[in-house]
Amino acid sequence: LSYIEIYNGTGTTINLDNYKLDFYSNGSATQNGGSLALNNVNLISGGIYTVAVGVDSSAPYNTCSAANDQFNGTLANQTSGLGGVNFNGSGSNDHVKLMNGATAIDSWGVYLDGNWANTTLSLGTQGVDFRRKPTATVPSTTYSNADWDVIDWASCVDNEYSTIGLYDFSTSIPPSITTQPT
């Protein structure tokens, strides 16, 4: 299970009808992880829309899942069995793009690099939380570890989702509009 938060820092309401998440597994150039159209909702300025992917109610994902119902996607606005994010050894690191139609808006993970997390981060097996720093320049279609606080979960006690849907951008610089009406 992976939770993905989409934050609207544009200053206007955005309808997500034309938006989708594209998943690229294991350094692939194709969307072998699939594509998930976002629900047709209006995301207000400063609002957060949370998606849970890799949702499978039939089995827990790790030993912590059975004891924690937050692993079933209940904290999300939209859930899907599609996708999910993994770090299962060499060559299996994923990439996710937020798309508006055919235009990439934001990304997480290094596109075409199945080892990006293995070579730059020392992650365990219980899970990991990537929280974008309020100081990061966003959105960005180029991933950088420096833009994220990476919290590696060492045990089931660390696996908690208390901050899902609570992204705080108040200390950051909002994006600027360079071309009207875009």
PDB file of N, CA and C in Angstrom, residues 49-95:
ATOM      1  N   TYR A  49      -5.514  16.152  -1.744  1.00  0.00           N
ATOM      2  CA  TYR A  49      -6.259  15.007  -2.236  1.00  0.00           C
ATOM      3  C   TYR A  49      -5.354  13.796  -2.061  1.00  0.00           C
ATOM      4  N   THR A  50      -5.817  12.797  -1.367  1.00  0.00           N
ATOM      5  CA  THR A  50      -4.990  11.639  -1.040  1.00  0.00           C
ATOM      6  C   THR A  50      -5.469  10.412  -1.804  1.00  0.00           C
ATOM      7  N   VAL A  51      -4.501   9.720  -2.425  1.00  0.00           N
ATOM      8  CA  VAL A  51      -4.771   8.511  -3.185  1.00  0.00           C
ATOM      9  C   VAL A  51      -4.022   7.361  -2.514  1.00  0.00           C
ATOM     10  N   ALA A  52      -4.682   6.234  -2.361  1.00  0.00           N
ATOM     11  CA  ALA A  52      -4.031   5.014  -1.859  1.00  0.00           C
ATOM     12  C   ALA A  52      -3.975   4.032  -3.019  1.00  0.00           C
ATOM     13  N   VAL A  53      -2.762   3.598  -3.373  1.00  0.00           N
ATOM     14  CA  VAL A  53      -2.594   2.633  -4.462  1.00  0.00           C
ATOM     15  C   VAL A  53      -1.969   1.359  -3.911  1.00  0.00           C
ATOM     16  N   GLY A  54      -2.184   0.288  -4.625  1.00  0.00           N
ATOM     17  CA  GLY A  54      -1.709  -1.003  -4.148  1.00  0.00           C
ATOM     18  C   GLY A  54      -2.602  -1.559  -3.061  1.00  0.00           C
ATOM     19  N   VAL A  55      -3.865  -1.116  -3.014  1.00  0.00           N
ATOM     20  CA  VAL A  55      -4.803  -1.553  -1.987  1.00  0.00           C
ATOM     21  C   VAL A  55      -5.277  -2.965  -2.324  1.00  0.00           C
ATOM     22  N   ASP A  56      -5.132  -3.860  -1.366  1.00  0.00           N
ATOM     23  CA  ASP A  56      -5.576  -5.246  -1.516  1.00  0.00           C
ATOM     24  C   ASP A  56      -6.147  -5.679  -0.182  1.00  0.00           C
ATOM     25  N   SER A  57      -7.463  -5.730  -0.096  1.00  0.00           N
ATOM     26  CA  SER A  57      -8.099  -6.069   1.184  1.00  0.00           C
ATOM     27  C   SER A  57      -7.998  -7.546   1.530  1.00  0.00           C
ATOM     28  N   SER A  58      -7.513  -8.363   0.595  1.00  0.00           N
ATOM     29  CA  SER A  58      -7.495  -9.801   0.857  1.00  0.00           C
ATOM     30  C   SER A  58      -6.294 -10.261   1.676  1.00  0.00           C
ATOM     31  N   ALA A  59      -5.228  -9.454   1.728  1.00  0.00           N
ATOM     32  CA  ALA A  59      -4.043  -9.903   2.458  1.00  0.00           C
ATOM     33  C   ALA A  59      -3.241  -8.711   2.953  1.00  0.00           C
ATOM     34  N   PRO A  60      -2.637  -8.817   4.135  1.00  0.00           N
ATOM     35  CA  PRO A  60      -1.772  -7.743   4.609  1.00  0.00           C
ATOM     36  C   PRO A  60      -0.488  -7.682   3.784  1.00  0.00           C
ATOM     37  N   TYR A  61       0.089  -6.480   3.701  1.00  0.00           N
ATOM     38  CA  TYR A  61       1.305  -6.292   2.908  1.00  0.00           C
ATOM     39  C   TYR A  61       2.578  -6.622   3.665  1.00  0.00           C
ATOM     40  N   ASN A  62       2.543  -6.513   4.956  1.00  0.00           N
ATOM     41  CA  ASN A  62       3.692  -6.921   5.756  1.00  0.00           C
ATOM     42  C   ASN A  62       3.185  -7.323   7.129  1.00  0.00           C
ATOM     43  N   THR A  63       4.072  -7.689   8.003  1.00  0.00           N
ATOM     44  CA  THR A  63       3.672  -8.181   9.318  1.00  0.00           C
ATOM     45  C   THR A  63       2.955  -7.127  10.143  1.00  0.00           C
ATOM     46  N   CYS A  64       3.122  -5.861   9.801  1.00  0.00           N
ATOM     47  CA  CYS A  64       2.470  -4.790  10.552  1.00  0.00           C
ATOM     48  C   CYS A  64       1.021  -4.591  10.134  1.00  0.00           C
ATOM     49  N   SER A  65       0.676  -4.967   8.912  1.00  0.00           N
ATOM     50  CA  SER A  65      -0.643  -4.673   8.348  1.00  0.00           C
ATOM     51  C   SER A  65      -1.792  -5.213   9.167  1.00  0.00           C
ATOM     52  N   ALA A  66      -1.679  -6.420   9.647  1.00  0.00           N
ATOM     53  CA  ALA A  66      -2.781  -7.049  10.363  1.00  0.00           C
ATOM     54  C   ALA A  66      -3.161  -6.282  11.623  1.00  0.00           C
ATOM     55  N   ALA A  67      -2.202  -5.591  12.212  1.00  0.00           N
ATOM     56  CA  ALA A  67      -2.456  -4.876  13.461  1.00  0.00           C
ATOM     57  C   ALA A  67      -2.805  -3.406  13.238  1.00  0.00           C
ATOM     58  N   ASN A  68      -2.809  -2.948  11.996  1.00  0.00           N
ATOM     59  CA  ASN A  68      -2.987  -1.528  11.742  1.00  0.00           C
ATOM     60  C   ASN A  68      -3.917  -1.334  10.552  1.00  0.00           C
ATOM     61  N   ASP A  69      -5.169  -0.897  10.795  1.00  0.00           N
ATOM     62  CA  ASP A  69      -6.124  -0.770   9.704  1.00  0.00           C
ATOM     63  C   ASP A  69      -5.822   0.389   8.760  1.00  0.00           C
ATOM     64  N   GLN A  70      -4.834   1.227   9.074  1.00  0.00           N
ATOM     65  CA  GLN A  70      -4.444   2.300   8.160  1.00  0.00           C
ATOM     66  C   GLN A  70      -3.791   1.740   6.900  1.00  0.00           C
ATOM     67  N   PHE A  71      -3.432   0.469   6.904  1.00  0.00           N
ATOM     68  CA  PHE A  71      -2.829  -0.168   5.741  1.00  0.00           C
ATOM     69  C   PHE A  71      -3.856  -0.558   4.687  1.00  0.00           C
ATOM     70  N   ASN A  72      -5.133  -0.308   4.925  1.00  0.00           N
ATOM     71  CA  ASN A  72      -6.153  -0.714   3.959  1.00  0.00           C
ATOM     72  C   ASN A  72      -6.662   0.444   3.108  1.00  0.00           C
ATOM     73  N   GLY A  73      -6.053   1.606   3.202  1.00  0.00           N
ATOM     74  CA  GLY A  73      -6.421   2.742   2.368  1.00  0.00           C
ATOM     75  C   GLY A  73      -7.530   3.610   2.909  1.00  0.00           C
ATOM     76  N   THR A  74      -7.955   3.405   4.145  1.00  0.00           N
ATOM     77  CA  THR A  74      -9.089   4.156   4.694  1.00  0.00           C
ATOM     78  C   THR A  74      -8.817   5.653   4.843  1.00  0.00           C
ATOM     79  N   LEU A  75      -7.566   6.066   4.800  1.00  0.00           N
ATOM     80  CA  LEU A  75      -7.246   7.486   4.960  1.00  0.00           C
ATOM     81  C   LEU A  75      -7.254   8.250   3.633  1.00  0.00           C
ATOM     82  N   ALA A  76      -7.580   7.575   2.538  1.00  0.00           N
ATOM     83  CA  ALA A  76      -7.512   8.185   1.216  1.00  0.00           C
ATOM     84  C   ALA A  76      -8.859   8.666   0.705  1.00  0.00           C
ATOM     85  N   ASN A  77      -8.829   9.667  -0.177  1.00  0.00           N
ATOM     86  CA  ASN A  77     -10.013  10.109  -0.891  1.00  0.00           C
ATOM     87  C   ASN A  77     -10.360   9.159  -2.036  1.00  0.00           C
ATOM     88  N   GLN A  78      -9.331   8.479  -2.565  1.00  0.00           N
ATOM     89  CA  GLN A  78      -9.508   7.561  -3.691  1.00  0.00           C
ATOM     90  C   GLN A  78      -8.581   6.376  -3.481  1.00  0.00           C
ATOM     91  N   THR A  79      -9.069   5.167  -3.737  1.00  0.00           N
ATOM     92  CA  THR A  79      -8.246   3.972  -3.582  1.00  0.00           C
ATOM     93  C   THR A  79      -8.231   3.170  -4.874  1.00  0.00           C
ATOM     94  N   SER A  80      -7.155   2.390  -5.045  1.00  0.00           N
ATOM     95  CA  SER A  80      -7.023   1.551  -6.224  1.00  0.00           C
ATOM     96  C   SER A  80      -6.080   0.396  -5.917  1.00  0.00           C
ATOM     97  N   GLY A  81      -6.344  -0.741  -6.511  1.00  0.00           N
ATOM     98  CA  GLY A  81      -5.425  -1.873  -6.422  1.00  0.00           C
ATOM     99  C   GLY A  81      -4.252  -1.707  -7.375  1.00  0.00           C
ATOM    100  N   LEU A  82      -4.333  -0.706  -8.253  1.00  0.00           N
ATOM    101  CA  LEU A  82      -3.291  -0.434  -9.232  1.00  0.00           C
ATOM    102  C   LEU A  82      -2.041   0.123  -8.568  1.00  0.00           C
ATOM    103  N   GLY A  83      -0.910  -0.201  -9.136  1.00  0.00           N
ATOM    104  CA  GLY A  83       0.332   0.450  -8.729  1.00  0.00           C
ATOM    105  C   GLY A  83       0.834   0.035  -7.376  1.00  0.00           C
ATOM    106  N   GLY A  84       1.230   1.008  -6.621  1.00  0.00           N
ATOM    107  CA  GLY A  84       1.968   0.793  -5.400  1.00  0.00           C
ATOM    108  C   GLY A  84       3.410   1.141  -5.702  1.00  0.00           C
ATOM    109  N   VAL A  85       4.193   1.284  -4.691  1.00  0.00           N
ATOM    110  CA  VAL A  85       5.591   1.665  -4.852  1.00  0.00           C
ATOM    111  C   VAL A  85       6.440   0.637  -4.138  1.00  0.00           C
ATOM    112  N   ASN A  86       7.548   0.218  -4.771  1.00  0.00           N
ATOM    113  CA  ASN A  86       8.393  -0.765  -4.105  1.00  0.00           C
ATOM    114  C   ASN A  86       9.862  -0.404  -4.176  1.00  0.00           C
ATOM    115  N   PHE A  87      10.594  -0.979  -3.251  1.00  0.00           N
ATOM    116  CA  PHE A  87      12.059  -0.894  -3.162  1.00  0.00           C
ATOM    117  C   PHE A  87      12.563  -2.298  -2.844  1.00  0.00           C
ATOM    118  N   ASN A  88      12.339  -3.225  -3.736  1.00  0.00           N
ATOM    119  CA  ASN A  88      12.667  -4.618  -3.457  1.00  0.00           C
ATOM    120  C   ASN A  88      14.005  -5.034  -4.035  1.00  0.00           C
ATOM    121  N   GLY A  89      15.054  -4.348  -3.668  1.00  0.00           N
ATOM    122  CA  GLY A  89      16.380  -4.759  -4.114  1.00  0.00           C
ATOM    123  C   GLY A  89      16.798  -4.114  -5.413  1.00  0.00           C
ATOM    124  N   SER A  90      17.886  -4.577  -5.946  1.00  0.00           N
ATOM    125  CA  SER A  90      18.500  -4.004  -7.134  1.00  0.00           C
ATOM    126  C   SER A  90      17.560  -4.034  -8.332  1.00  0.00           C
ATOM    127  N   GLY A  91      17.411  -2.890  -8.969  1.00  0.00           N
ATOM    128  CA  GLY A  91      16.645  -2.790 -10.199  1.00  0.00           C
ATOM    129  C   GLY A  91      15.146  -2.727 -10.042  1.00  0.00           C
ATOM    130  N   SER A  92      14.633  -2.553  -8.830  1.00  0.00           N
ATOM    131  CA  SER A  92      13.180  -2.563  -8.668  1.00  0.00           C
ATOM    132  C   SER A  92      12.660  -1.319  -7.959  1.00  0.00           C
ATOM    133  N   ASN A  93      13.268  -0.178  -8.197  1.00  0.00           N
ATOM    134  CA  ASN A  93      12.799   1.072  -7.625  1.00  0.00           C
ATOM    135  C   ASN A  93      11.877   1.766  -8.611  1.00  0.00           C
ATOM    136  N   ASP A  94      10.799   2.350  -8.135  1.00  0.00           N
ATOM    137  CA  ASP A  94       9.744   2.867  -8.988  1.00  0.00           C
ATOM    138  C   ASP A  94       9.792   4.384  -9.175  1.00  0.00           C
ATOM    139  N   HIS A  95       8.937   4.847 -10.096  1.00  0.00           N
ATOM    140  CA  HIS A  95       8.797   6.257 -10.434  1.00  0.00           C
ATOM    141  C   HIS A  95       7.314   6.549 -10.637  1.00  0.00           C
TER     142      HIS A  95
END
